[in-house]
Amino acid sequence: MTSAHPPAIFLMGPTASGKTGAAVELYQRLPVELISVDSALVYQDMNIGTAKPDAATLELAPHSLIDIISPMATYSAAQFRSDALALMADITARGKIPLLVGGTMLYFNALQGGLGELPQADPEVRARLDAEALAIGWPGMHAKLAVIDPETAARLKPTDAQRIQRALEVYELSGKTMTRLFAGQGEAGFPYRLLKLALTPSDRGVLHQRIASRFDQMLEAGLVNEVRGLRQKYPALHPALPSMRCVGYRQAWQYLDGAFGLDELREKGIAATRQLAKRQLTWLRGMDDTVVFDCLDFQLEDKLFNYINQFIK
């Protein structure tokens, strides 16, 4: 990468780290346009459980790649990369700087490094992996992945069947781990001078308090009714779809099915969100060339502004 490339900015961080607020503030003060990097915000009609910016916020600071597909649909990292690159080219052509903000680290990784070398899904291999998982369980499959590809396994929950299966499938088909494939692709096809910023907490306990408080606010705002409404609006919706595997939605679905009560819904939702934050922080620790800011710093926005302003001069 050389200085001849136009600038682009990644603003990354775990859930509840204040990314949206920081991005909105930066939008007001810098010549940037915002692109959402969030695998949950792409879904229409999923507002409360995704902590989607409200209409007033989006009017003040528009974000691309929010509300672009139905909860019945799927949206891959490859689709995100294609959409994001097209948006970035358009933003740059208009003399602005793309600022990509969110917490889906796989998307950031795919955007910078590419996904072209990953093999296509193979139904036969997947069926074999499903059969093995039926015998030993997905935590057992996760343990198997941890031996083959410890870096990828560290980022995945032992019950994340879809991603564990995909990582094992990629290894079986290519003979290479996801970690190795990602690392080998470098920055080909990413013609930007990149600034990678990470918002991480100096006190993990405070982040946990934020997570609990935000989940309580979601429940008060009607998360359960939102999921009930989704089930009514989309009769074919089912819990195995990526949209309903999002944190909060999975637990609310189980609550509506009578699996547990409201207190347990709260406990499980908060625990799942904390696990998500842990995985996001693991991703961030493994990223190169990342500038870290304390998301609990009262002067965070000013410090981000000053740092970015020096970068884009």
PDB file of C-alpha atoms in Angstrom:
ATOM      1  CA  MET A   1       0.000   0.000   0.000  1.00  0.00           C
ATOM      2  CA  THR A   2       1.273   3.456  -0.835  1.00  0.00           C
ATOM      3  CA  SER A   3       0.172   6.978  -0.033  1.00  0.00           C
ATOM      4  CA  ALA A   4      -1.258   7.164  -3.564  1.00  0.00           C
ATOM      5  CA  HIS A   5      -4.201   5.117  -2.344  1.00  0.00           C
ATOM      6  CA  PRO A   6      -7.199   6.997  -0.925  1.00  0.00           C
ATOM      7  CA  PRO A   7      -7.805   6.707   2.812  1.00  0.00           C
ATOM      8  CA  ALA A   8     -10.335   4.452   4.477  1.00  0.00           C
ATOM      9  CA  ILE A   9     -11.085   3.935   8.160  1.00  0.00           C
ATOM     10  CA  PHE A  10     -12.191   0.898  10.155  1.00  0.00           C
ATOM     11  CA  LEU A  11     -13.871   1.720  13.484  1.00  0.00           C
ATOM     12  CA  MET A  12     -14.158  -1.606  15.299  1.00  0.00           C
ATOM     13  CA  GLY A  13     -15.013  -2.789  18.765  1.00  0.00           C
ATOM     14  CA  PRO A  14     -17.069  -5.176  20.872  1.00  0.00           C
ATOM     15  CA  THR A  15     -20.773  -4.779  21.408  1.00  0.00           C
ATOM     16  CA  ALA A  16     -21.718  -1.890  23.730  1.00  0.00           C
ATOM     17  CA  SER A  17     -18.366  -0.143  23.238  1.00  0.00           C
ATOM     18  CA  GLY A  18     -19.982   3.022  21.866  1.00  0.00           C
ATOM     19  CA  LYS A  19     -19.077   2.604  18.202  1.00  0.00           C
ATOM     20  CA  THR A  20     -22.272   4.149  16.837  1.00  0.00           C
ATOM     21  CA  GLY A  21     -22.058   7.235  19.041  1.00  0.00           C
ATOM     22  CA  ALA A  22     -18.427   7.762  18.095  1.00  0.00           C
ATOM     23  CA  ALA A  23     -19.167   7.295  14.388  1.00  0.00           C
ATOM     24  CA  VAL A  24     -22.034   9.794  14.479  1.00  0.00           C
ATOM     25  CA  GLU A  25     -19.784  12.347  16.188  1.00  0.00           C
ATOM     26  CA  LEU A  26     -17.017  11.790  13.628  1.00  0.00           C
ATOM     27  CA  TYR A  27     -19.525  12.127  10.789  1.00  0.00           C
ATOM     28  CA  GLN A  28     -20.383  15.603  12.084  1.00  0.00           C
ATOM     29  CA  ARG A  29     -16.741  16.688  12.216  1.00  0.00           C
ATOM     30  CA  LEU A  30     -14.947  14.959   9.339  1.00  0.00           C
ATOM     31  CA  PRO A  31     -15.487  14.443   5.573  1.00  0.00           C
ATOM     32  CA  VAL A  32     -16.532  10.820   6.077  1.00  0.00           C
ATOM     33  CA  GLU A  33     -19.489   8.665   5.073  1.00  0.00           C
ATOM     34  CA  LEU A  34     -20.549   5.705   7.163  1.00  0.00           C
ATOM     35  CA  ILE A  35     -20.848   2.052   6.164  1.00  0.00           C
ATOM     36  CA  SER A  36     -22.249  -0.390   8.719  1.00  0.00           C
ATOM     37  CA  VAL A  37     -20.208  -3.545   9.326  1.00  0.00           C
ATOM     38  CA  ASP A  38     -22.753  -5.546  11.285  1.00  0.00           C
ATOM     39  CA  SER A  39     -24.237  -8.901  10.341  1.00  0.00           C
ATOM     40  CA  ALA A  40     -27.408  -8.202  12.370  1.00  0.00           C
ATOM     41  CA  LEU A  41     -28.151  -4.645  11.196  1.00  0.00           C
ATOM     42  CA  VAL A  42     -28.612  -5.852   7.620  1.00  0.00           C
ATOM     43  CA  TYR A  43     -32.021  -7.304   8.568  1.00  0.00           C
ATOM     44  CA  GLN A  44     -35.246  -5.377   8.146  1.00  0.00           C
ATOM     45  CA  ASP A  45     -37.786  -5.355  11.006  1.00  0.00           C
ATOM     46  CA  MET A  46     -35.098  -6.294  13.542  1.00  0.00           C
ATOM     47  CA  ASN A  47     -34.553  -3.060  15.426  1.00  0.00           C
ATOM     48  CA  ILE A  48     -34.631  -3.559  19.177  1.00  0.00           C
ATOM     49  CA  GLY A  49     -32.477  -6.650  19.602  1.00  0.00           C
ATOM     50  CA  THR A  50     -29.846  -5.407  17.159  1.00  0.00           C
ATOM     51  CA  ALA A  51     -29.531  -2.000  18.890  1.00  0.00           C
ATOM     52  CA  LYS A  52     -30.110  -0.515  15.455  1.00  0.00           C
ATOM     53  CA  PRO A  53     -29.593   3.266  15.318  1.00  0.00           C
ATOM     54  CA  ASP A  54     -32.982   4.953  15.428  1.00  0.00           C
ATOM     55  CA  ALA A  55     -34.474   6.995  12.594  1.00  0.00           C
ATOM     56  CA  ALA A  56     -33.311  10.309  14.050  1.00  0.00           C
ATOM     57  CA  THR A  57     -29.729   9.050  14.326  1.00  0.00           C
ATOM     58  CA  LEU A  58     -29.754   7.676  10.788  1.00  0.00           C
ATOM     59  CA  GLU A  59     -31.130  10.961   9.493  1.00  0.00           C
ATOM     60  CA  LEU A  60     -28.356  12.825  11.286  1.00  0.00           C
ATOM     61  CA  ALA A  61     -25.661  10.385  10.158  1.00  0.00           C
ATOM     62  CA  PRO A  62     -26.779   7.978   7.392  1.00  0.00           C
ATOM     63  CA  HIS A  63     -25.278   4.467   7.424  1.00  0.00           C
ATOM     64  CA  SER A  64     -25.143   2.229   4.362  1.00  0.00           C
ATOM     65  CA  LEU A  65     -25.844  -1.531   4.627  1.00  0.00           C
ATOM     66  CA  ILE A  66     -28.592  -1.240   7.242  1.00  0.00           C
ATOM     67  CA  ASP A  67     -32.054  -2.727   6.557  1.00  0.00           C
ATOM     68  CA  ILE A  68     -31.066  -4.277   3.236  1.00  0.00           C
ATOM     69  CA  ILE A  69     -32.508  -7.820   3.464  1.00  0.00           C
ATOM     70  CA  SER A  70     -35.443  -9.746   4.953  1.00  0.00           C
ATOM     71  CA  PRO A  71     -34.934 -11.870   8.085  1.00  0.00           C
ATOM     72  CA  MET A  72     -35.702 -14.822   5.810  1.00  0.00           C
ATOM     73  CA  ALA A  73     -32.614 -14.124   3.691  1.00  0.00           C
ATOM     74  CA  THR A  74     -28.921 -14.787   4.218  1.00  0.00           C
ATOM     75  CA  TYR A  75     -26.021 -12.394   3.734  1.00  0.00           C
ATOM     76  CA  SER A  76     -22.497 -13.730   3.426  1.00  0.00           C
ATOM     77  CA  ALA A  77     -19.116 -12.171   4.101  1.00  0.00           C
ATOM     78  CA  ALA A  78     -18.464 -12.353   0.351  1.00  0.00           C
ATOM     79  CA  GLN A  79     -21.664 -10.376  -0.357  1.00  0.00           C
ATOM     80  CA  PHE A  80     -20.660  -7.828   2.250  1.00  0.00           C
ATOM     81  CA  ARG A  81     -17.228  -7.421   0.678  1.00  0.00           C
ATOM     82  CA  SER A  82     -18.710  -6.841  -2.767  1.00  0.00           C
ATOM     83  CA  ASP A  83     -21.259  -4.325  -1.471  1.00  0.00           C
ATOM     84  CA  ALA A  84     -18.750  -2.500   0.726  1.00  0.00           C
ATOM     85  CA  LEU A  85     -16.129  -2.154  -2.015  1.00  0.00           C
ATOM     86  CA  ALA A  86     -18.736  -0.690  -4.376  1.00  0.00           C
ATOM     87  CA  LEU A  87     -19.872   1.795  -1.729  1.00  0.00           C
ATOM     88  CA  MET A  88     -16.295   2.738  -0.858  1.00  0.00           C
ATOM     89  CA  ALA A  89     -15.484   3.424  -4.504  1.00  0.00           C
ATOM     90  CA  ASP A  90     -18.542   5.665  -4.784  1.00  0.00           C
ATOM     91  CA  ILE A  91     -17.733   7.529  -1.565  1.00  0.00           C
ATOM     92  CA  THR A  92     -14.128   8.066  -2.636  1.00  0.00           C
ATOM     93  CA  ALA A  93     -15.187   9.262  -6.097  1.00  0.00           C
ATOM     94  CA  ARG A  94     -17.241  11.982  -4.414  1.00  0.00           C
ATOM     95  CA  GLY A  95     -14.228  13.192  -2.450  1.00  0.00           C
ATOM     96  CA  LYS A  96     -15.288  11.699   0.882  1.00  0.00           C
ATOM     97  CA  ILE A  97     -13.642   9.084   3.096  1.00  0.00           C
ATOM     98  CA  PRO A  98     -15.338   5.762   3.847  1.00  0.00           C
ATOM     99  CA  LEU A  99     -15.609   5.078   7.563  1.00  0.00           C
ATOM    100  CA  LEU A 100     -16.676   1.499   8.208  1.00  0.00           C
ATOM    101  CA  VAL A 101     -18.118   0.980  11.668  1.00  0.00           C
ATOM    102  CA  GLY A 102     -19.293  -2.153  13.420  1.00  0.00           C
ATOM    103  CA  GLY A 103     -18.485  -5.295  15.311  1.00  0.00           C
ATOM    104  CA  THR A 104     -18.644  -8.110  12.767  1.00  0.00           C
ATOM    105  CA  MET A 105     -14.948  -8.845  12.644  1.00  0.00           C
ATOM    106  CA  LEU A 106     -15.279 -11.512   9.962  1.00  0.00           C
ATOM    107  CA  TYR A 107     -16.626  -8.837   7.612  1.00  0.00           C
ATOM    108  CA  PHE A 108     -13.715  -6.489   8.329  1.00  0.00           C
ATOM    109  CA  ASN A 109     -11.295  -9.352   7.781  1.00  0.00           C
ATOM    110  CA  ALA A 110     -12.976 -10.400   4.542  1.00  0.00           C
ATOM    111  CA  LEU A 111     -13.062  -6.832   3.249  1.00  0.00           C
ATOM    112  CA  GLN A 112      -9.370  -6.211   3.758  1.00  0.00           C
ATOM    113  CA  GLY A 113      -8.028  -9.657   2.951  1.00  0.00           C
ATOM    114  CA  GLY A 114     -10.554 -11.149   0.559  1.00  0.00           C
ATOM    115  CA  LEU A 115     -12.326 -14.482   0.513  1.00  0.00           C
ATOM    116  CA  GLY A 116     -11.598 -15.689  -2.995  1.00  0.00           C
ATOM    117  CA  GLU A 117      -9.569 -18.738  -2.022  1.00  0.00           C
ATOM    118  CA  LEU A 118     -12.182 -20.317   0.240  1.00  0.00           C
ATOM    119  CA  PRO A 119     -13.706 -23.425  -1.319  1.00  0.00           C
ATOM    120  CA  GLN A 120     -17.384 -23.612  -2.183  1.00  0.00           C
ATOM    121  CA  ALA A 121     -19.713 -25.503   0.160  1.00  0.00           C
ATOM    122  CA  ASP A 122     -19.801 -29.251  -0.416  1.00  0.00           C
ATOM    123  CA  PRO A 123     -23.093 -30.980   0.542  1.00  0.00           C
ATOM    124  CA  GLU A 124     -21.397 -34.362   0.934  1.00  0.00           C
ATOM    125  CA  VAL A 125     -18.770 -33.045   3.334  1.00  0.00           C
ATOM    126  CA  ARG A 126     -21.387 -31.096   5.279  1.00  0.00           C
ATOM    127  CA  ALA A 127     -23.588 -34.180   5.608  1.00  0.00           C
ATOM    128  CA  ARG A 128     -20.630 -36.134   6.970  1.00  0.00           C
ATOM    129  CA  LEU A 129     -19.793 -33.368   9.449  1.00  0.00           C
ATOM    130  CA  ASP A 130     -23.452 -33.195  10.525  1.00  0.00           C
ATOM    131  CA  ALA A 131     -23.442 -36.932  11.170  1.00  0.00           C
ATOM    132  CA  GLU A 132     -20.274 -36.633  13.234  1.00  0.00           C
ATOM    133  CA  ALA A 133     -21.774 -33.735  15.183  1.00  0.00           C
ATOM    134  CA  LEU A 134     -24.846 -35.830  15.887  1.00  0.00           C
ATOM    135  CA  ALA A 135     -22.567 -38.419  17.490  1.00  0.00           C
ATOM    136  CA  ILE A 136     -20.241 -36.163  19.528  1.00  0.00           C
ATOM    137  CA  GLY A 137     -22.116 -32.830  19.674  1.00  0.00           C
ATOM    138  CA  TRP A 138     -21.007 -29.419  18.401  1.00  0.00           C
ATOM    139  CA  PRO A 139     -18.823 -28.791  21.477  1.00  0.00           C
ATOM    140  CA  GLY A 140     -16.990 -31.980  20.479  1.00  0.00           C
ATOM    141  CA  MET A 141     -16.636 -30.660  16.933  1.00  0.00           C
ATOM    142  CA  HIS A 142     -15.374 -27.376  18.381  1.00  0.00           C
ATOM    143  CA  ALA A 143     -12.722 -29.307  20.320  1.00  0.00           C
ATOM    144  CA  LYS A 144     -11.720 -31.025  17.075  1.00  0.00           C
ATOM    145  CA  LEU A 145     -11.432 -27.631  15.361  1.00  0.00           C
ATOM    146  CA  ALA A 146      -9.326 -26.332  18.261  1.00  0.00           C
ATOM    147  CA  VAL A 147      -6.696 -28.959  17.471  1.00  0.00           C
ATOM    148  CA  ILE A 148      -6.726 -28.184  13.728  1.00  0.00           C
ATOM    149  CA  ASP A 149      -7.131 -24.392  13.842  1.00  0.00           C
ATOM    150  CA  PRO A 150      -6.861 -22.998  17.401  1.00  0.00           C
ATOM    151  CA  GLU A 151      -7.066 -19.356  16.249  1.00  0.00           C
ATOM    152  CA  THR A 152     -10.423 -19.828  14.526  1.00  0.00           C
ATOM    153  CA  ALA A 153     -11.744 -22.030  17.340  1.00  0.00           C
ATOM    154  CA  ALA A 154     -10.895 -19.325  19.891  1.00  0.00           C
ATOM    155  CA  ARG A 155     -13.227 -16.930  18.071  1.00  0.00           C
ATOM    156  CA  LEU A 156     -16.167 -19.340  17.958  1.00  0.00           C
ATOM    157  CA  LYS A 157     -18.621 -20.419  20.603  1.00  0.00           C
ATOM    158  CA  PRO A 158     -18.654 -24.237  21.088  1.00  0.00           C
ATOM    159  CA  THR A 159     -22.319 -24.245  20.036  1.00  0.00           C
ATOM    160  CA  ASP A 160     -21.849 -22.139  16.878  1.00  0.00           C
ATOM    161  CA  ALA A 161     -22.681 -25.047  14.574  1.00  0.00           C
ATOM    162  CA  GLN A 162     -22.710 -23.088  11.313  1.00  0.00           C
ATOM    163  CA  ARG A 163     -19.238 -21.556  11.662  1.00  0.00           C
ATOM    164  CA  ILE A 164     -17.632 -24.627  13.221  1.00  0.00           C
ATOM    165  CA  GLN A 165     -18.957 -26.715  10.348  1.00  0.00           C
ATOM    166  CA  ARG A 166     -17.694 -24.219   7.770  1.00  0.00           C
ATOM    167  CA  ALA A 167     -14.201 -24.073   9.302  1.00  0.00           C
ATOM    168  CA  LEU A 168     -13.936 -27.869   9.358  1.00  0.00           C
ATOM    169  CA  GLU A 169     -15.345 -28.086   5.828  1.00  0.00           C
ATOM    170  CA  VAL A 170     -12.791 -25.587   4.509  1.00  0.00           C
ATOM    171  CA  TYR A 171      -9.971 -27.578   6.104  1.00  0.00           C
ATOM    172  CA  GLU A 172     -11.237 -30.868   4.700  1.00  0.00           C
ATOM    173  CA  LEU A 173     -11.681 -29.467   1.184  1.00  0.00           C
ATOM    174  CA  SER A 174      -8.523 -27.375   0.954  1.00  0.00           C
ATOM    175  CA  GLY A 175      -6.129 -28.923   3.436  1.00  0.00           C
ATOM    176  CA  LYS A 176      -5.628 -25.427   4.859  1.00  0.00           C
ATOM    177  CA  THR A 177      -7.113 -23.778   7.929  1.00  0.00           C
ATOM    178  CA  MET A 178      -9.285 -20.666   7.750  1.00  0.00           C
ATOM    179  CA  THR A 179      -6.537 -18.819   9.638  1.00  0.00           C
ATOM    180  CA  ARG A 180      -3.933 -19.772   7.044  1.00  0.00           C
ATOM    181  CA  LEU A 181      -6.190 -18.913   4.101  1.00  0.00           C
ATOM    182  CA  PHE A 182      -7.052 -15.508   5.514  1.00  0.00           C
ATOM    183  CA  ALA A 183      -3.419 -14.744   6.329  1.00  0.00           C
ATOM    184  CA  GLY A 184      -2.241 -15.757   2.865  1.00  0.00           C
ATOM    185  CA  GLN A 185      -4.478 -13.405   0.975  1.00  0.00           C
ATOM    186  CA  GLY A 186      -2.903 -10.178   2.174  1.00  0.00           C
ATOM    187  CA  GLU A 187      -4.439  -6.940   0.954  1.00  0.00           C
ATOM    188  CA  ALA A 188      -4.817  -7.744  -2.744  1.00  0.00           C
ATOM    189  CA  GLY A 189      -7.861  -6.075  -4.178  1.00  0.00           C
ATOM    190  CA  PHE A 190      -8.134  -3.531  -1.363  1.00  0.00           C
ATOM    191  CA  PRO A 191      -6.818  -0.287  -2.865  1.00  0.00           C
ATOM    192  CA  TYR A 192      -6.996   1.926   0.214  1.00  0.00           C
ATOM    193  CA  ARG A 193      -4.609   3.439   2.707  1.00  0.00           C
ATOM    194  CA  LEU A 194      -6.208   1.925   5.769  1.00  0.00           C
ATOM    195  CA  LEU A 195      -6.493   3.167   9.334  1.00  0.00           C
ATOM    196  CA  LYS A 196      -7.754   0.490  11.728  1.00  0.00           C
ATOM    197  CA  LEU A 197      -9.142   1.787  15.023  1.00  0.00           C
ATOM    198  CA  ALA A 198     -10.333  -0.437  17.861  1.00  0.00           C
ATOM    199  CA  LEU A 199     -12.480   0.681  20.781  1.00  0.00           C
ATOM    200  CA  THR A 200     -11.738  -1.642  23.697  1.00  0.00           C
ATOM    201  CA  PRO A 201     -12.511  -1.299  27.421  1.00  0.00           C
ATOM    202  CA  SER A 202      -9.815  -0.565  29.987  1.00  0.00           C
ATOM    203  CA  ASP A 203     -12.168  -2.214  32.506  1.00  0.00           C
ATOM    204  CA  ARG A 204     -13.993  -5.307  31.230  1.00  0.00           C
ATOM    205  CA  GLY A 205     -16.373  -5.091  34.205  1.00  0.00           C
ATOM    206  CA  VAL A 206     -17.717  -1.737  33.026  1.00  0.00           C
ATOM    207  CA  LEU A 207     -18.363  -3.181  29.573  1.00  0.00           C
ATOM    208  CA  HIS A 208     -20.265  -6.044  31.214  1.00  0.00           C
ATOM    209  CA  GLN A 209     -22.373  -3.497  33.104  1.00  0.00           C
ATOM    210  CA  ARG A 210     -23.126  -1.704  29.839  1.00  0.00           C
ATOM    211  CA  ILE A 211     -24.126  -4.993  28.230  1.00  0.00           C
ATOM    212  CA  ALA A 212     -26.505  -5.867  31.080  1.00  0.00           C
ATOM    213  CA  SER A 213     -28.014  -2.384  31.103  1.00  0.00           C
ATOM    214  CA  ARG A 214     -28.533  -2.408  27.355  1.00  0.00           C
ATOM    215  CA  PHE A 215     -30.166  -5.834  27.356  1.00  0.00           C
ATOM    216  CA  ASP A 216     -32.528  -4.669  30.113  1.00  0.00           C
ATOM    217  CA  GLN A 217     -33.398  -1.671  27.936  1.00  0.00           C
ATOM    218  CA  MET A 218     -34.084  -4.000  25.008  1.00  0.00           C
ATOM    219  CA  LEU A 219     -36.467  -6.070  27.119  1.00  0.00           C
ATOM    220  CA  GLU A 220     -38.224  -2.924  28.318  1.00  0.00           C
ATOM    221  CA  ALA A 221     -38.455  -1.638  24.741  1.00  0.00           C
ATOM    222  CA  GLY A 222     -40.249  -4.801  23.649  1.00  0.00           C
ATOM    223  CA  LEU A 223     -37.695  -7.331  22.382  1.00  0.00           C
ATOM    224  CA  VAL A 224     -40.049 -10.236  23.058  1.00  0.00           C
ATOM    225  CA  ASN A 225     -42.883  -8.531  21.197  1.00  0.00           C
ATOM    226  CA  GLU A 226     -40.511  -7.769  18.328  1.00  0.00           C
ATOM    227  CA  VAL A 227     -39.672 -11.462  17.948  1.00  0.00           C
ATOM    228  CA  ARG A 228     -43.349 -12.398  18.317  1.00  0.00           C
ATOM    229  CA  GLY A 229     -44.152  -9.948  15.536  1.00  0.00           C
ATOM    230  CA  LEU A 230     -41.416 -11.361  13.299  1.00  0.00           C
ATOM    231  CA  ARG A 231     -42.860 -14.860  13.724  1.00  0.00           C
ATOM    232  CA  GLN A 232     -46.277 -13.544  12.687  1.00  0.00           C
ATOM    233  CA  LYS A 233     -45.050 -11.472   9.740  1.00  0.00           C
ATOM    234  CA  TYR A 234     -42.770 -14.206   8.397  1.00  0.00           C
ATOM    235  CA  PRO A 235     -44.604 -17.524   8.943  1.00  0.00           C
ATOM    236  CA  ALA A 236     -41.709 -19.533   7.460  1.00  0.00           C
ATOM    237  CA  LEU A 237     -39.197 -17.974   9.848  1.00  0.00           C
ATOM    238  CA  HIS A 238     -37.393 -20.593  11.926  1.00  0.00           C
ATOM    239  CA  PRO A 239     -34.684 -20.534  14.625  1.00  0.00           C
ATOM    240  CA  ALA A 240     -31.994 -22.041  12.396  1.00  0.00           C
ATOM    241  CA  LEU A 241     -31.927 -19.001  10.099  1.00  0.00           C
ATOM    242  CA  PRO A 242     -28.948 -16.652  10.574  1.00  0.00           C
ATOM    243  CA  SER A 243     -31.273 -13.793  11.554  1.00  0.00           C
ATOM    244  CA  MET A 244     -32.752 -15.764  14.438  1.00  0.00           C
ATOM    245  CA  ARG A 245     -29.349 -16.965  15.588  1.00  0.00           C
ATOM    246  CA  CYS A 246     -28.429 -13.366  16.432  1.00  0.00           C
ATOM    247  CA  VAL A 247     -27.787 -12.770  20.119  1.00  0.00           C
ATOM    248  CA  GLY A 248     -31.017 -11.887  21.906  1.00  0.00           C
ATOM    249  CA  TYR A 249     -33.264 -13.201  19.157  1.00  0.00           C
ATOM    250  CA  ARG A 250     -32.290 -16.824  19.760  1.00  0.00           C
ATOM    251  CA  GLN A 251     -33.064 -16.463  23.479  1.00  0.00           C
ATOM    252  CA  ALA A 252     -36.334 -14.587  22.896  1.00  0.00           C
ATOM    253  CA  TRP A 253     -37.432 -17.287  20.439  1.00  0.00           C
ATOM    254  CA  GLN A 254     -36.744 -19.985  23.034  1.00  0.00           C
ATOM    255  CA  TYR A 255     -38.649 -17.976  25.642  1.00  0.00           C
ATOM    256  CA  LEU A 256     -41.667 -17.729  23.337  1.00  0.00           C
ATOM    257  CA  ASP A 257     -41.487 -21.483  22.823  1.00  0.00           C
ATOM    258  CA  GLY A 258     -41.736 -21.934  26.589  1.00  0.00           C
ATOM    259  CA  ALA A 259     -38.182 -23.173  27.117  1.00  0.00           C
ATOM    260  CA  PHE A 260     -37.710 -20.888  30.151  1.00  0.00           C
ATOM    261  CA  GLY A 261     -39.109 -17.852  31.939  1.00  0.00           C
ATOM    262  CA  LEU A 262     -38.414 -14.146  31.679  1.00  0.00           C
ATOM    263  CA  ASP A 263     -35.688 -14.112  34.343  1.00  0.00           C
ATOM    264  CA  GLU A 264     -33.788 -16.841  32.524  1.00  0.00           C
ATOM    265  CA  LEU A 265     -34.281 -15.045  29.216  1.00  0.00           C
ATOM    266  CA  ARG A 266     -32.532 -12.045  30.738  1.00  0.00           C
ATOM    267  CA  GLU A 267     -29.709 -14.141  32.181  1.00  0.00           C
ATOM    268  CA  LYS A 268     -29.148 -16.076  28.965  1.00  0.00           C
ATOM    269  CA  GLY A 269     -29.339 -12.949  26.797  1.00  0.00           C
ATOM    270  CA  ILE A 270     -26.779 -11.080  28.887  1.00  0.00           C
ATOM    271  CA  ALA A 271     -24.482 -14.119  29.053  1.00  0.00           C
ATOM    272  CA  ALA A 272     -24.659 -14.600  25.273  1.00  0.00           C
ATOM    273  CA  THR A 273     -23.904 -10.924  24.674  1.00  0.00           C
ATOM    274  CA  ARG A 274     -20.893 -11.098  26.986  1.00  0.00           C
ATOM    275  CA  GLN A 275     -19.642 -14.128  25.076  1.00  0.00           C
ATOM    276  CA  LEU A 276     -20.080 -12.200  21.817  1.00  0.00           C
ATOM    277  CA  ALA A 277     -18.011  -9.316  23.213  1.00  0.00           C
ATOM    278  CA  LYS A 278     -15.326 -11.776  24.308  1.00  0.00           C
ATOM    279  CA  ARG A 279     -15.109 -13.244  20.796  1.00  0.00           C
ATOM    280  CA  GLN A 280     -14.970  -9.778  19.249  1.00  0.00           C
ATOM    281  CA  LEU A 281     -12.100  -8.801  21.541  1.00  0.00           C
ATOM    282  CA  THR A 282     -10.287 -12.016  20.617  1.00  0.00           C
ATOM    283  CA  TRP A 283     -10.571 -11.071  16.935  1.00  0.00           C
ATOM    284  CA  LEU A 284      -9.256  -7.586  17.657  1.00  0.00           C
ATOM    285  CA  ARG A 285      -6.244  -8.859  19.579  1.00  0.00           C
ATOM    286  CA  GLY A 286      -5.299 -10.943  16.548  1.00  0.00           C
ATOM    287  CA  MET A 287      -5.501  -8.079  14.058  1.00  0.00           C
ATOM    288  CA  ASP A 288      -2.366  -6.343  12.816  1.00  0.00           C
ATOM    289  CA  ASP A 289      -1.757  -2.594  12.627  1.00  0.00           C
ATOM    290  CA  THR A 290      -4.676  -1.705  14.881  1.00  0.00           C
ATOM    291  CA  VAL A 291      -4.652   1.491  16.937  1.00  0.00           C
ATOM    292  CA  VAL A 292      -6.438   0.927  20.248  1.00  0.00           C
ATOM    293  CA  PHE A 293      -8.536   3.500  22.087  1.00  0.00           C
ATOM    294  CA  ASP A 294     -10.183   3.058  25.474  1.00  0.00           C
ATOM    295  CA  CYS A 295     -13.929   3.042  24.821  1.00  0.00           C
ATOM    296  CA  LEU A 296     -14.492   4.197  28.426  1.00  0.00           C
ATOM    297  CA  ASP A 297     -12.407   7.369  27.975  1.00  0.00           C
ATOM    298  CA  PHE A 298     -14.575  10.474  28.450  1.00  0.00           C
ATOM    299  CA  GLN A 299     -12.496  12.216  25.768  1.00  0.00           C
ATOM    300  CA  LEU A 300     -12.814   9.341  23.289  1.00  0.00           C
ATOM    301  CA  GLU A 301     -14.475  11.278  20.464  1.00  0.00           C
ATOM    302  CA  ASP A 302     -11.957  14.118  20.634  1.00  0.00           C
ATOM    303  CA  LYS A 303      -9.029  11.715  20.645  1.00  0.00           C
ATOM    304  CA  LEU A 304     -10.444   9.777  17.681  1.00  0.00           C
ATOM    305  CA  PHE A 305     -11.059  13.018  15.783  1.00  0.00           C
ATOM    306  CA  ASN A 306      -7.512  14.266  16.358  1.00  0.00           C
ATOM    307  CA  TYR A 307      -5.944  10.960  15.359  1.00  0.00           C
ATOM    308  CA  ILE A 308      -8.039  10.597  12.206  1.00  0.00           C
ATOM    309  CA  ASN A 309      -7.509  14.228  11.280  1.00  0.00           C
ATOM    310  CA  GLN A 310      -3.737  13.669  11.265  1.00  0.00           C
ATOM    311  CA  PHE A 311      -4.160  10.499   9.200  1.00  0.00           C
ATOM    312  CA  ILE A 312      -6.224  12.095   6.435  1.00  0.00           C
ATOM    313  CA  LYS A 313      -4.125  15.263   6.032  1.00  0.00           C
TER     314      LYS A 313
END
